[in-house]
Coordinates of C-alpha atoms in Angstrom, one line a residue:
Chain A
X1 CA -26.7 -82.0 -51.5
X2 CA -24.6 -82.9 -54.4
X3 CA -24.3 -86.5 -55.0
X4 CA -20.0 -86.0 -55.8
X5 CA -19.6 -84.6 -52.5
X6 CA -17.2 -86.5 -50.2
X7 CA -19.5 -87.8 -47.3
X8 CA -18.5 -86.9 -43.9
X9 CA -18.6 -89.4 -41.3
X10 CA -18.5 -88.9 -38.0
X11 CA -16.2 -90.9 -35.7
X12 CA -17.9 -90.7 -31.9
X13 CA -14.3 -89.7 -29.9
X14 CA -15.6 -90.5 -26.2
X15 CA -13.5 -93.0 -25.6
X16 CA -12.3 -96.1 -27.2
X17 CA -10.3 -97.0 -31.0
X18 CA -11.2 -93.5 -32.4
X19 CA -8.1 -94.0 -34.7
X20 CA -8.4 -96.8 -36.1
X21 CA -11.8 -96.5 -37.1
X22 CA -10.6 -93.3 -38.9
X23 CA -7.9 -94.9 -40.7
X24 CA -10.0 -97.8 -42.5
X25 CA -12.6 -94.8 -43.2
X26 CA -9.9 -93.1 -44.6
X27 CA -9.0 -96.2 -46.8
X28 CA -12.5 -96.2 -47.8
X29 CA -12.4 -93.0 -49.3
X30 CA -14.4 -90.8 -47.0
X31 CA -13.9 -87.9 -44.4
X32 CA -14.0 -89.0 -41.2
X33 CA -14.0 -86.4 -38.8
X34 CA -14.1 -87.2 -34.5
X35 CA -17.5 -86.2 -32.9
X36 CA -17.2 -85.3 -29.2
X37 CA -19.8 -82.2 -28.9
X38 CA -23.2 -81.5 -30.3
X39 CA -22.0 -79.3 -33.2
X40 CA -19.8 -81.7 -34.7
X41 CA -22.5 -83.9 -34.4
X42 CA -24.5 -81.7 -36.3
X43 CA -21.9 -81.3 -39.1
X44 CA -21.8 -85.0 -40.2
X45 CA -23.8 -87.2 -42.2
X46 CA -23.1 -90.9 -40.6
X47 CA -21.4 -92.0 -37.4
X48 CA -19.3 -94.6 -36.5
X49 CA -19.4 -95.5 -32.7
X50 CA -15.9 -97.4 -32.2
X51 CA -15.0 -100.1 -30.0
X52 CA -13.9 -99.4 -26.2
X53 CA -15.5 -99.2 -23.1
X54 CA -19.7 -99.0 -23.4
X55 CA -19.9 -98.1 -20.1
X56 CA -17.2 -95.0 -20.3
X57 CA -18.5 -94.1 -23.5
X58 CA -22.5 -94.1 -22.3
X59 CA -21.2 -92.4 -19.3
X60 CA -19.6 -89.6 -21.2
X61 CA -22.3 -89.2 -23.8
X62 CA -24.7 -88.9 -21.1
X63 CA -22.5 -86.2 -18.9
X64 CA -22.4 -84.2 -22.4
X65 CA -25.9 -84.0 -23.4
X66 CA -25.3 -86.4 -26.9
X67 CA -27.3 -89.4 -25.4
X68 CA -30.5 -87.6 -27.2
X69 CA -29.3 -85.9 -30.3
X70 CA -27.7 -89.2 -31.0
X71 CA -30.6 -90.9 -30.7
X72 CA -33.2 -88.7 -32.9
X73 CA -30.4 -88.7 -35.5
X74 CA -30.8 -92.5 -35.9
X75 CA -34.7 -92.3 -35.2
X76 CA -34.6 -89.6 -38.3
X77 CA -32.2 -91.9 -40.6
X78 CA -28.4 -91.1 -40.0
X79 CA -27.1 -94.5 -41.2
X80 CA -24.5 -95.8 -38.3
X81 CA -22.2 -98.4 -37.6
X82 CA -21.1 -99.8 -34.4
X83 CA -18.2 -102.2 -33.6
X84 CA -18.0 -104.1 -29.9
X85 CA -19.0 -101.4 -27.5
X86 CA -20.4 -99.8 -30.4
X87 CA -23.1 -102.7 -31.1
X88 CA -24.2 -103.0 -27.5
X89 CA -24.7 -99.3 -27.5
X90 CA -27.0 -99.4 -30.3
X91 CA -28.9 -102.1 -29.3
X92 CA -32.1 -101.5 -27.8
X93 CA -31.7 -104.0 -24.9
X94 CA -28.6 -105.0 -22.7
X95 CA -27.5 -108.1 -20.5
X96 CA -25.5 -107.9 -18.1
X97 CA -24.8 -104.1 -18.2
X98 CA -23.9 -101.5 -15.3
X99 CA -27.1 -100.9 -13.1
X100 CA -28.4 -97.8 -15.1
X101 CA -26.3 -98.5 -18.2
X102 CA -27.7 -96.2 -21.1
X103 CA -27.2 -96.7 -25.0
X104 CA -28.6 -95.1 -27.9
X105 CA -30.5 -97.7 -29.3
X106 CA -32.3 -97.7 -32.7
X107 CA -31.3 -101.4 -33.1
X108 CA -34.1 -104.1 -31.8
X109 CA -31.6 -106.5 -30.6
X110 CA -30.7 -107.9 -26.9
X111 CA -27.2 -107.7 -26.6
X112 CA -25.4 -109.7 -24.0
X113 CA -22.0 -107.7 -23.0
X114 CA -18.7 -109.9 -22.7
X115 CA -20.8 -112.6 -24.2
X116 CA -17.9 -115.1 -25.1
X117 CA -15.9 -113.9 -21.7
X118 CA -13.1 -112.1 -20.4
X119 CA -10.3 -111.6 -21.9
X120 CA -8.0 -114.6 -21.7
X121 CA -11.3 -116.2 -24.1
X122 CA -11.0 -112.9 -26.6
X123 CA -10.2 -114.6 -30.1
X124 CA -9.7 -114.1 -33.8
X125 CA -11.2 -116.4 -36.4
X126 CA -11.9 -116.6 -40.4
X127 CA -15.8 -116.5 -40.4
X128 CA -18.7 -115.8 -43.1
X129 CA -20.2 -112.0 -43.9
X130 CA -22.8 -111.8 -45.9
X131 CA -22.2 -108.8 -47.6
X132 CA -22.3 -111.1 -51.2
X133 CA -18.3 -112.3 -50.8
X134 CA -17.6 -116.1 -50.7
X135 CA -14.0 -114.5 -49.1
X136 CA -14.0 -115.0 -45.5
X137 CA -13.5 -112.1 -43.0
X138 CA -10.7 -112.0 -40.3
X139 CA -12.8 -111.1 -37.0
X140 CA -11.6 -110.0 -33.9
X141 CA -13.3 -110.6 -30.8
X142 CA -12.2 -108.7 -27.3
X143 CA -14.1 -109.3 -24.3
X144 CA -17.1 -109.3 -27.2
X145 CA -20.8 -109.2 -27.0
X146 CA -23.0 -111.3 -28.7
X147 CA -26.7 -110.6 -30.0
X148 CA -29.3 -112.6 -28.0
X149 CA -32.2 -112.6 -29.2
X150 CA -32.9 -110.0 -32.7
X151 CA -36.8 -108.0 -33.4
X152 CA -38.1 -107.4 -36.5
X153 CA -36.4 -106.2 -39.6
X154 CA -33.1 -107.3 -38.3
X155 CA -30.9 -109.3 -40.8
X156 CA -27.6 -111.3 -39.5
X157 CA -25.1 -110.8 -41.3
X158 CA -22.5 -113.4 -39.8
X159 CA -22.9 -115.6 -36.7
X160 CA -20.6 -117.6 -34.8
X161 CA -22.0 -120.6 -32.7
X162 CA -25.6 -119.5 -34.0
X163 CA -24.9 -116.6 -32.2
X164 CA -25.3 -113.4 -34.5
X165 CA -22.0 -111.0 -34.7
X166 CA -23.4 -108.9 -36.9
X167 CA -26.7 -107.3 -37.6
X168 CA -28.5 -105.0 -39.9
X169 CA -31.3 -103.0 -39.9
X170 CA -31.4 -101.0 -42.8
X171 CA -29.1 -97.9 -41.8
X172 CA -27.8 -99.4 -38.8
X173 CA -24.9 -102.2 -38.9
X174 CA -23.5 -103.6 -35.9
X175 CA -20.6 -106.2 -35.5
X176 CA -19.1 -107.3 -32.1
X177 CA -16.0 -107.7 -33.6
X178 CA -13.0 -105.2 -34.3
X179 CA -12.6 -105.0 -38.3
X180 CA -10.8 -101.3 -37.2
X181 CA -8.1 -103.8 -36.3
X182 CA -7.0 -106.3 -39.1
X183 CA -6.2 -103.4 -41.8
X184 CA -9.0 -105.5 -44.1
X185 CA -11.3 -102.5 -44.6
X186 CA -14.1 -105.1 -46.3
X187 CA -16.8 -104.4 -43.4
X188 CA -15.8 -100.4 -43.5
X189 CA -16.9 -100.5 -46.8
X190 CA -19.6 -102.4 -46.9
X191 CA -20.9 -99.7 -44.5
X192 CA -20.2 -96.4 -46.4
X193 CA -21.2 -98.0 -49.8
X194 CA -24.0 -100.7 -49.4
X195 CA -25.6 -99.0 -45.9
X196 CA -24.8 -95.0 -45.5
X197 CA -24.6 -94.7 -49.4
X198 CA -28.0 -96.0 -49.9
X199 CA -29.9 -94.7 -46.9
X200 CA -28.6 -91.4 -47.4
X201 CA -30.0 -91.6 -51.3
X202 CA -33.1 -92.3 -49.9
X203 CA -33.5 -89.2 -48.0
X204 CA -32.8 -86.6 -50.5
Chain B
X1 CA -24.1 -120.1 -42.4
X2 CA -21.9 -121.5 -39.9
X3 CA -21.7 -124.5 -41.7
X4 CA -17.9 -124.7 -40.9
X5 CA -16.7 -124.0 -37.6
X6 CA -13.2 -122.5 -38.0
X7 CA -11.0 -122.1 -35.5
X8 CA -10.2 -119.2 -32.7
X9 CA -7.2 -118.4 -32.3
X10 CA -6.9 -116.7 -28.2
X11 CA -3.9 -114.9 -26.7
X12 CA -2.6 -114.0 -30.6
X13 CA -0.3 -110.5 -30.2
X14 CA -3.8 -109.0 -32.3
X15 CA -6.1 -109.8 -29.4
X16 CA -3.7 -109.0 -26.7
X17 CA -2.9 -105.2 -28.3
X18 CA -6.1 -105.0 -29.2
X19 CA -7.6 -105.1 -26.0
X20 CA -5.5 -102.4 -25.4
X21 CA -6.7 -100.1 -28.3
X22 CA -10.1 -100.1 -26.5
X23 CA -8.9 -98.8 -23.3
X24 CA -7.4 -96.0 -25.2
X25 CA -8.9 -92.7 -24.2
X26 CA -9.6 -93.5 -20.9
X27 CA -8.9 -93.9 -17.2
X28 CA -7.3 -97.2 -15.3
X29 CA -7.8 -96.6 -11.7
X30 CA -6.3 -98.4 -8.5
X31 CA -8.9 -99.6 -6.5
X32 CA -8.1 -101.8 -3.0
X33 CA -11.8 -102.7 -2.5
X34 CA -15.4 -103.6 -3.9
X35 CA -16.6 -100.2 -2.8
X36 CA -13.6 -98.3 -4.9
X37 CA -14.2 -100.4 -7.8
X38 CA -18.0 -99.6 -8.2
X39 CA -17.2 -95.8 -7.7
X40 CA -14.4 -96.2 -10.4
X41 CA -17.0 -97.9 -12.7
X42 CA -19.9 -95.4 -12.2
X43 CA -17.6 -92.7 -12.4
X44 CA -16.7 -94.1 -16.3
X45 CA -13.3 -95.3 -15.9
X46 CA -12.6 -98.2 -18.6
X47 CA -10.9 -100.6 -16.2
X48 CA -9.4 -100.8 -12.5
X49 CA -6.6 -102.0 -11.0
X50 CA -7.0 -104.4 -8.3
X51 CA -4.4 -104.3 -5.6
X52 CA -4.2 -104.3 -1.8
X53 CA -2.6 -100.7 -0.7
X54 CA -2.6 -98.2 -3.7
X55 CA 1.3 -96.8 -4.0
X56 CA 0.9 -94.0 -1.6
X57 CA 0.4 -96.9 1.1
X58 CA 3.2 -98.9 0.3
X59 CA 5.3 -96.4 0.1
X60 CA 4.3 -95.0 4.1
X61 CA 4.3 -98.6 5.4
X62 CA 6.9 -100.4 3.4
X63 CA 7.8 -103.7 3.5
X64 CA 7.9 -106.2 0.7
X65 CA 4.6 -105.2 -1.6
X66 CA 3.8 -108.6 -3.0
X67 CA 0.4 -109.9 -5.6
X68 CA -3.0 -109.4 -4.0
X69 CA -5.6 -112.1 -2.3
X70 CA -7.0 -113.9 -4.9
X71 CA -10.1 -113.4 -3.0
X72 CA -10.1 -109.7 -3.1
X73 CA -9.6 -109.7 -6.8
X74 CA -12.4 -111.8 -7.4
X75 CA -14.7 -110.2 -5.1
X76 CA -13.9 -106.9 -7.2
X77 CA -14.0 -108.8 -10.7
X78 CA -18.1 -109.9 -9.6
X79 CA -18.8 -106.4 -8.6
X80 CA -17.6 -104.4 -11.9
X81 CA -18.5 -105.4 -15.8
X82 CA -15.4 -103.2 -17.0
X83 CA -12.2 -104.7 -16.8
X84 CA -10.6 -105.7 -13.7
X85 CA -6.6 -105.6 -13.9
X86 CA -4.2 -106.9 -11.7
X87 CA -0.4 -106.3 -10.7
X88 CA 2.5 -109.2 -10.2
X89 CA 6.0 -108.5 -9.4
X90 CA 8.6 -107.7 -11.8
X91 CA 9.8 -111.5 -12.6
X92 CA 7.5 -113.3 -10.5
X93 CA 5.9 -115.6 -13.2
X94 CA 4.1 -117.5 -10.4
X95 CA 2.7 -114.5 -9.6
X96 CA 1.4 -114.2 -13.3
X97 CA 0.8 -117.8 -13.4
X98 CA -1.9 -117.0 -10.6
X99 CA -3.5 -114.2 -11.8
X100 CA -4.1 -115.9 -15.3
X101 CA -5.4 -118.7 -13.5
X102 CA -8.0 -116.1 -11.8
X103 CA -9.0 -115.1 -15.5
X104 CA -7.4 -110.6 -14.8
X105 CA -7.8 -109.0 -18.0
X106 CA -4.6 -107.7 -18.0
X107 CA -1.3 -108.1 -15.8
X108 CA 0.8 -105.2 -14.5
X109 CA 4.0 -106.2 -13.9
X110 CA 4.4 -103.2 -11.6
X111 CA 7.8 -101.9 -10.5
X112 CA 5.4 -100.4 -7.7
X113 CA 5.6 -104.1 -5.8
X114 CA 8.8 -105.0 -4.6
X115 CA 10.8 -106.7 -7.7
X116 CA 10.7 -111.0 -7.8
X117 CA 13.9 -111.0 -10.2
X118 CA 16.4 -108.4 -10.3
X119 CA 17.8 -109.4 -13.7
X120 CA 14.9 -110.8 -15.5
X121 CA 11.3 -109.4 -16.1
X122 CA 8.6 -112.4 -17.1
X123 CA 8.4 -114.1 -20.7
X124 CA 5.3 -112.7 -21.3
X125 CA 4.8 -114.6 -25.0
X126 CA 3.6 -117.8 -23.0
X127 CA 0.5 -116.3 -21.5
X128 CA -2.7 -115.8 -23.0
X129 CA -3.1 -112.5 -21.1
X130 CA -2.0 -109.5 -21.8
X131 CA 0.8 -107.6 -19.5
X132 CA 1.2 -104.2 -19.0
X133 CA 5.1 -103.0 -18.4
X134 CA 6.2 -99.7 -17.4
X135 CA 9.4 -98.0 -18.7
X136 CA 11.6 -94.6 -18.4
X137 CA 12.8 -94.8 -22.1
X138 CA 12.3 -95.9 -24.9
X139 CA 15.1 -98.8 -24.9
X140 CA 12.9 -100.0 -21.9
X141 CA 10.0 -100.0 -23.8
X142 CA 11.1 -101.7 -26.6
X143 CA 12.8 -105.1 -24.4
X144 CA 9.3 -104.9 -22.1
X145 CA 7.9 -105.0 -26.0
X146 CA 10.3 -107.9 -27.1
X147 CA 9.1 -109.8 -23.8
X148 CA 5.9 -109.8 -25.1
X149 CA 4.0 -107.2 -23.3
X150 CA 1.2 -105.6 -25.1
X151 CA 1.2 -102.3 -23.7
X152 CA 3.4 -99.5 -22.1
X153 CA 2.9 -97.4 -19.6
X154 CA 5.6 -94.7 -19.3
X155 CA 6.6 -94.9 -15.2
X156 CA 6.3 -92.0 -13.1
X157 CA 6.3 -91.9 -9.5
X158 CA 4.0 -93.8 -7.8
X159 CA 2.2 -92.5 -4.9
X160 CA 3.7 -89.1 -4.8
X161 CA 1.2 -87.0 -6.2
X162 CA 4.1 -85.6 -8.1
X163 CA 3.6 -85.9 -11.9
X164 CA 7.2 -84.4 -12.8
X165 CA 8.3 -87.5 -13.2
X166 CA 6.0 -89.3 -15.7
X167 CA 6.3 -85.8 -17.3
X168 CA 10.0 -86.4 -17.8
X169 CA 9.2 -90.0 -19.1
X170 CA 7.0 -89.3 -21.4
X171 CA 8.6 -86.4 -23.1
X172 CA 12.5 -89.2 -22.8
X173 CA 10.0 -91.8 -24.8
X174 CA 8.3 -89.5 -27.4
X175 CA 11.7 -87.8 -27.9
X176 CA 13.7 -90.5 -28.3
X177 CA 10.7 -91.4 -30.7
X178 CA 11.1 -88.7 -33.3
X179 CA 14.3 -88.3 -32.9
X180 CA 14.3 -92.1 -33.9
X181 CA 12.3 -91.1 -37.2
X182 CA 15.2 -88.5 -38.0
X183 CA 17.7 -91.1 -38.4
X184 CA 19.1 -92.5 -41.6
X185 CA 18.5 -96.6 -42.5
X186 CA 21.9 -97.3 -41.8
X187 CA 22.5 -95.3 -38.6
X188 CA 19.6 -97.5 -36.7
X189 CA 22.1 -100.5 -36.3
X190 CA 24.0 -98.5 -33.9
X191 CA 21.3 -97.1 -32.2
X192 CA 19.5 -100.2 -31.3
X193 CA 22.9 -101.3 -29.9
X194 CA 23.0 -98.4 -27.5
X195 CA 19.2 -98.4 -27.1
X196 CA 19.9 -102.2 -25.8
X197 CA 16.6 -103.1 -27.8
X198 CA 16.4 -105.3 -30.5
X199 CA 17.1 -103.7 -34.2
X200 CA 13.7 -105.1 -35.8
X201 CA 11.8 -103.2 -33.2
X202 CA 13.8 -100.2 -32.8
X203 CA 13.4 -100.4 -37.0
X204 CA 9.4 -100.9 -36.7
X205 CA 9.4 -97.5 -34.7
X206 CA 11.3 -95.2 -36.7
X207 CA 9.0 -96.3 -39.9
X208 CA 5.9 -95.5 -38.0
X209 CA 7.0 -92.7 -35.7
X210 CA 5.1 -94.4 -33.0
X211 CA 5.3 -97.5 -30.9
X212 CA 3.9 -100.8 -32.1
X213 CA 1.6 -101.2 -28.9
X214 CA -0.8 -98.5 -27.0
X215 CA 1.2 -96.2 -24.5
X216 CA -0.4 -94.7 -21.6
X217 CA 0.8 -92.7 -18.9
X218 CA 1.4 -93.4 -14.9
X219 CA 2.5 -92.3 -11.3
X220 CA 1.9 -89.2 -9.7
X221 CA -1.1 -88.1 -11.7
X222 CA -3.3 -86.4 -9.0
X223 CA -5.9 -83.5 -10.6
X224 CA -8.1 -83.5 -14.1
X225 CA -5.4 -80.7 -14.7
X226 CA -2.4 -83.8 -14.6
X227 CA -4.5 -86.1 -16.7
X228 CA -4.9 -83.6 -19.2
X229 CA -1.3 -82.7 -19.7
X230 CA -0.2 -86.0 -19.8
X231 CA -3.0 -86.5 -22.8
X232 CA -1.5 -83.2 -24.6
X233 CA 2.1 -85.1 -23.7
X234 CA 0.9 -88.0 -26.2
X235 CA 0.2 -90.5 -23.7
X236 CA -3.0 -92.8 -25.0
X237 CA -4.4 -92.8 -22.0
X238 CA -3.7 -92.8 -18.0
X239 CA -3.4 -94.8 -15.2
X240 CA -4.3 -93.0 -11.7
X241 CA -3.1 -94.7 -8.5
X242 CA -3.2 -93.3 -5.1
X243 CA -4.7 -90.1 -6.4
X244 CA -8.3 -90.7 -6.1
X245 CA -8.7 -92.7 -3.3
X246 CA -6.5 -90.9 -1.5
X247 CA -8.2 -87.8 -2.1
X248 CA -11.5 -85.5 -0.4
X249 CA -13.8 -86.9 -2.6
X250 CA -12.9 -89.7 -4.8
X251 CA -16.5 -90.3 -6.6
X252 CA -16.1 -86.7 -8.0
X253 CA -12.4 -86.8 -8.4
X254 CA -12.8 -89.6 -10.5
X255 CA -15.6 -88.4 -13.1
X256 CA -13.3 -85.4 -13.2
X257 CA -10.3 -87.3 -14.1
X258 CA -12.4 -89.0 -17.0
X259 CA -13.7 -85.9 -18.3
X260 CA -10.6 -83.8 -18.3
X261 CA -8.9 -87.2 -20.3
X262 CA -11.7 -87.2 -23.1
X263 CA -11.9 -83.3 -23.3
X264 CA -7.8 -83.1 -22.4
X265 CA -7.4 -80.1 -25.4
X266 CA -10.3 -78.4 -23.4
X267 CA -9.6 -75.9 -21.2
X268 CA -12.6 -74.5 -20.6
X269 CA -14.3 -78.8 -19.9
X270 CA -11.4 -79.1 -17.5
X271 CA -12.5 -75.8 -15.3
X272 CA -15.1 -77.1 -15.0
X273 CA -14.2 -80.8 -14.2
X274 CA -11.6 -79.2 -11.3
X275 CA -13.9 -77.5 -9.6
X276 CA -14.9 -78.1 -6.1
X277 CA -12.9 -81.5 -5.5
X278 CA -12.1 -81.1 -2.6
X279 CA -8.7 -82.1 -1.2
X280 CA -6.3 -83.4 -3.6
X281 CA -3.8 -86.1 -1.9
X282 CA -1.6 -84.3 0.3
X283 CA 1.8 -85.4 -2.2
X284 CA 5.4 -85.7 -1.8
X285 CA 7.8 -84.3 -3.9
X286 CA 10.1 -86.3 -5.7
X287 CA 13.0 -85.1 -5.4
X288 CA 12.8 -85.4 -1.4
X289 CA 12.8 -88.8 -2.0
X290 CA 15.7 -90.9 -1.2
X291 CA 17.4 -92.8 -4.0
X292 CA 16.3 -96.3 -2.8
X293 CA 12.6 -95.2 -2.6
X294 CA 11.9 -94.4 -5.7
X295 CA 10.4 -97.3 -7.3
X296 CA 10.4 -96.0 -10.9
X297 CA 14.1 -96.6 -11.1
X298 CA 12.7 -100.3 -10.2
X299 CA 13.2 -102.4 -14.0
X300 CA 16.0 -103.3 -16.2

């Protein structure tokens, strides 16, 4: 692989803000392309999983045989993000969730789904990410989850109400909240340069 | 960390058309029981809308179509985890008041219950929820907009089976769109005159050649087939009303209606999603309606 090449990042287009999260990896000076089949799966090198409905998206990933692909690609190293829905599936363990529901996992977290509420309690606030900035991030938070209870190897990267909002384990990075939403492409970044950047070095 | 706790801001027009964003892609469904809504949920919609008699019943029985029980849309809001909707009467801000008070995750004010107000729709800037409005045009859209609501949804007509008409709505909205775009700086003073919408908005859309909040599609949308096309129309997503539960076999006519929205560019995915359903709803066309019954006129 040559190291110039533009990295292509995969955008999983089930359901949910495909656009937006395609637009700030845009911004961030990468090729997002939308993954809704096997192949196209096949053909990137990271994935976002955007924000929408987890159980839509885990019902549609299921119905299309990605549920397992997904899943050794993260076992085997693709570095991947998920914001909202996309956190809760990647997290190894759900709360309150459909009877059944399925994820991808990869991430030893308990997540609980609409952890702050429904949506008349959905909020934006200025909060901490520690990604090395003293500048505070502008976090949106719809019918959010919140991470419950983290494994091993997991680092939080910003918590509100000593709740983590967002986690890392090396190539995976999670946030309940929307950054896809604020045109502040900080958390975008941080992804492609200081997660997918460095885990896909590391593989070659 | 958390050393300072800043503030949260709820109800801000960001959370309100965000919530929105996330539905995009995917099915709303009308759902008048417990039962309905867990079959809508396991069948992937993103949300349902919880209301007494879906469209198709209103329409056969008549009679003023008013808010549901508050108990029935709780009952349905502890059997689901997606989001539970809810639809008040065009004006009735009591109505709203209620259903905000009963925590909905979004407000339709529905032209498909009998209008509250015949003049004025609800301020919508004073709730915390989020509303859904419908509209014919893009004038429409834009003073639902200026009211505050956070998303569209271009009307068609409800409980007919009979997608012509949110066909014709969608293409009036995304035509008046770009031809919007075409228009010189100076000409858009006019236009928002005629539009009846206010010039900052009608402005905002021909810089961005889109509106500023999610628009998804509604009324008569029966098969995977009608889904579909309204996707390939540019609708973000799609309510479906009387169409399921009013169908054969609504658990299977539902995942269909999901798939054939995800995989709407698809022929070959929505084949496969239409096959063996079943009866659809039997359907009325709309132009055997009479003038007075057809409730997308319904909205001002």
């Amino acid at each position: 692989m040559v190291i110039t090449a533009v990295m292509k990042v995969g955008v999983l287009a089930l359901q949910g803000d495909v656009r937006e999260h395609i637009s700030a990896l845009i911004a961030c000076g990468v090729n997002p392309i939308p993954v809704r089949r096997r192949q196209e799966l096949d053909a990137v090198e990271a994935l976002v999983i955007p924000g929408g409905e987890s159980t839509t998206i885990a019902h549609l990933a299921e119905l299309f045989d990605l549920i397992v692909p997904i899943r050794s690609r993260i076992a085997r190293g693709m570095p991947v993000y998920g914001s909202c829905a996309g956190m809760i599936l990647l997290a190894q363990n759900i709360l309150d969730a459909k009877a059944g529901q399925k994820s991808f996992g990869g991430l030893d977290i308990t997540v609980r789904r609409n952890a702050f509420g429904r949506q008349v309690d959905s909020f934006e606030s200025d909060i901490s990410f520690a990604d090395g900035s003293k500048e505070l991030v502008r976090a949106v938070f719809i019918r959010a989850p919140w991470v419950e209870k983290i494994g091993q190897g997991i680092e939080v990267l910003a918590e509100i109400d000593a709740h983590p909002v967002a986690v890392r384990s090396k190539s995976i990075l999670a946030t309940s909240f929307h950054p896809e939403l604020t045109g502040d492409h900080r958390i975008h970044s941080y992804f492609i340069e200081e997660v997918a950047r460095t885990a896909l070095q590391e593989v070659q | 960390m958390g050393e300072i706790v800043m503030s949260q801001e709820k109800g801000t027009g960001r959370v309100k058309r965000g919530m929105a964003e996330m539905l995009k892609g995917g099915v709303i469904m009308d759902v008048v029981n417990v039962e309905q809504a867990k079959i809508a949920e396991d069948a992937g919609a993103v949300a349902v809308m919880a209301l007494e008699r879906v469209p198709a019943d209103i329409r056969a029985q008549g009679g003023v179509a008013r808010m549901s029980d508050p108990d029935m849309i709780q009952m349905i809001q502890a059997a689901v985890s997606i989001p539970v909707m809810a639809k008040a009467r065009i004006g009735h801000f009591v109505e709203a008041q209620i259903l905000q008070s009963l925590n909905v995750d979004y407000i339709d004010e529905s032209e498909v219950l009998t209008p509250a107000d015949y003049k004025n729709h609800i301020d919508k800037w004073g709730f915390t929820v989020p509303f859904v409005c419908g509209a014919t045009n893009l004038g429409e859209a834009l003073r639902r907009i200026n009211e505050g609501a956070a998303m569209i949804r271009s009307k068609g007509e409800a409980g007919t089976g009979d997608v012509s008409n949110a066909m014709q709505h969608m293409r009036q909205i995304n035509g008046e769109i770009r031809r919007l775009s075409s228009l010189r700086e100076d000409e858009l003073y006019v236009e928002a005159k005629e539009m009846q919408a206010p010039y900052e908005l009608v402005r905002e859309v021909a810089e961005k050649g889109k509106l500023p909040v999610v628009l998804f599609t509604a009324g008569g949308i029966a098969t995977p087939a009608d889904a579909a096309l309204m996707m390939s129309m540019g609708a973000d997503g799609v309510f479906i009303g009387s169409g399921i539960f009013k169908s054969g076999n609504p658990a299977q006519r539902a995942a269909a209606c999901v798939r054939a929205t995800t995989f709407w560019d698809d022929p070959k995915v929505i084949a496969d999603a239409s096959r063996g359903l079943g009866e659809a709803m039997v359907g009325i066309n709309v132009a055997d309606l009479p003038a007075p019954h057809r409730l997308a006129e319904r909205g001002w």
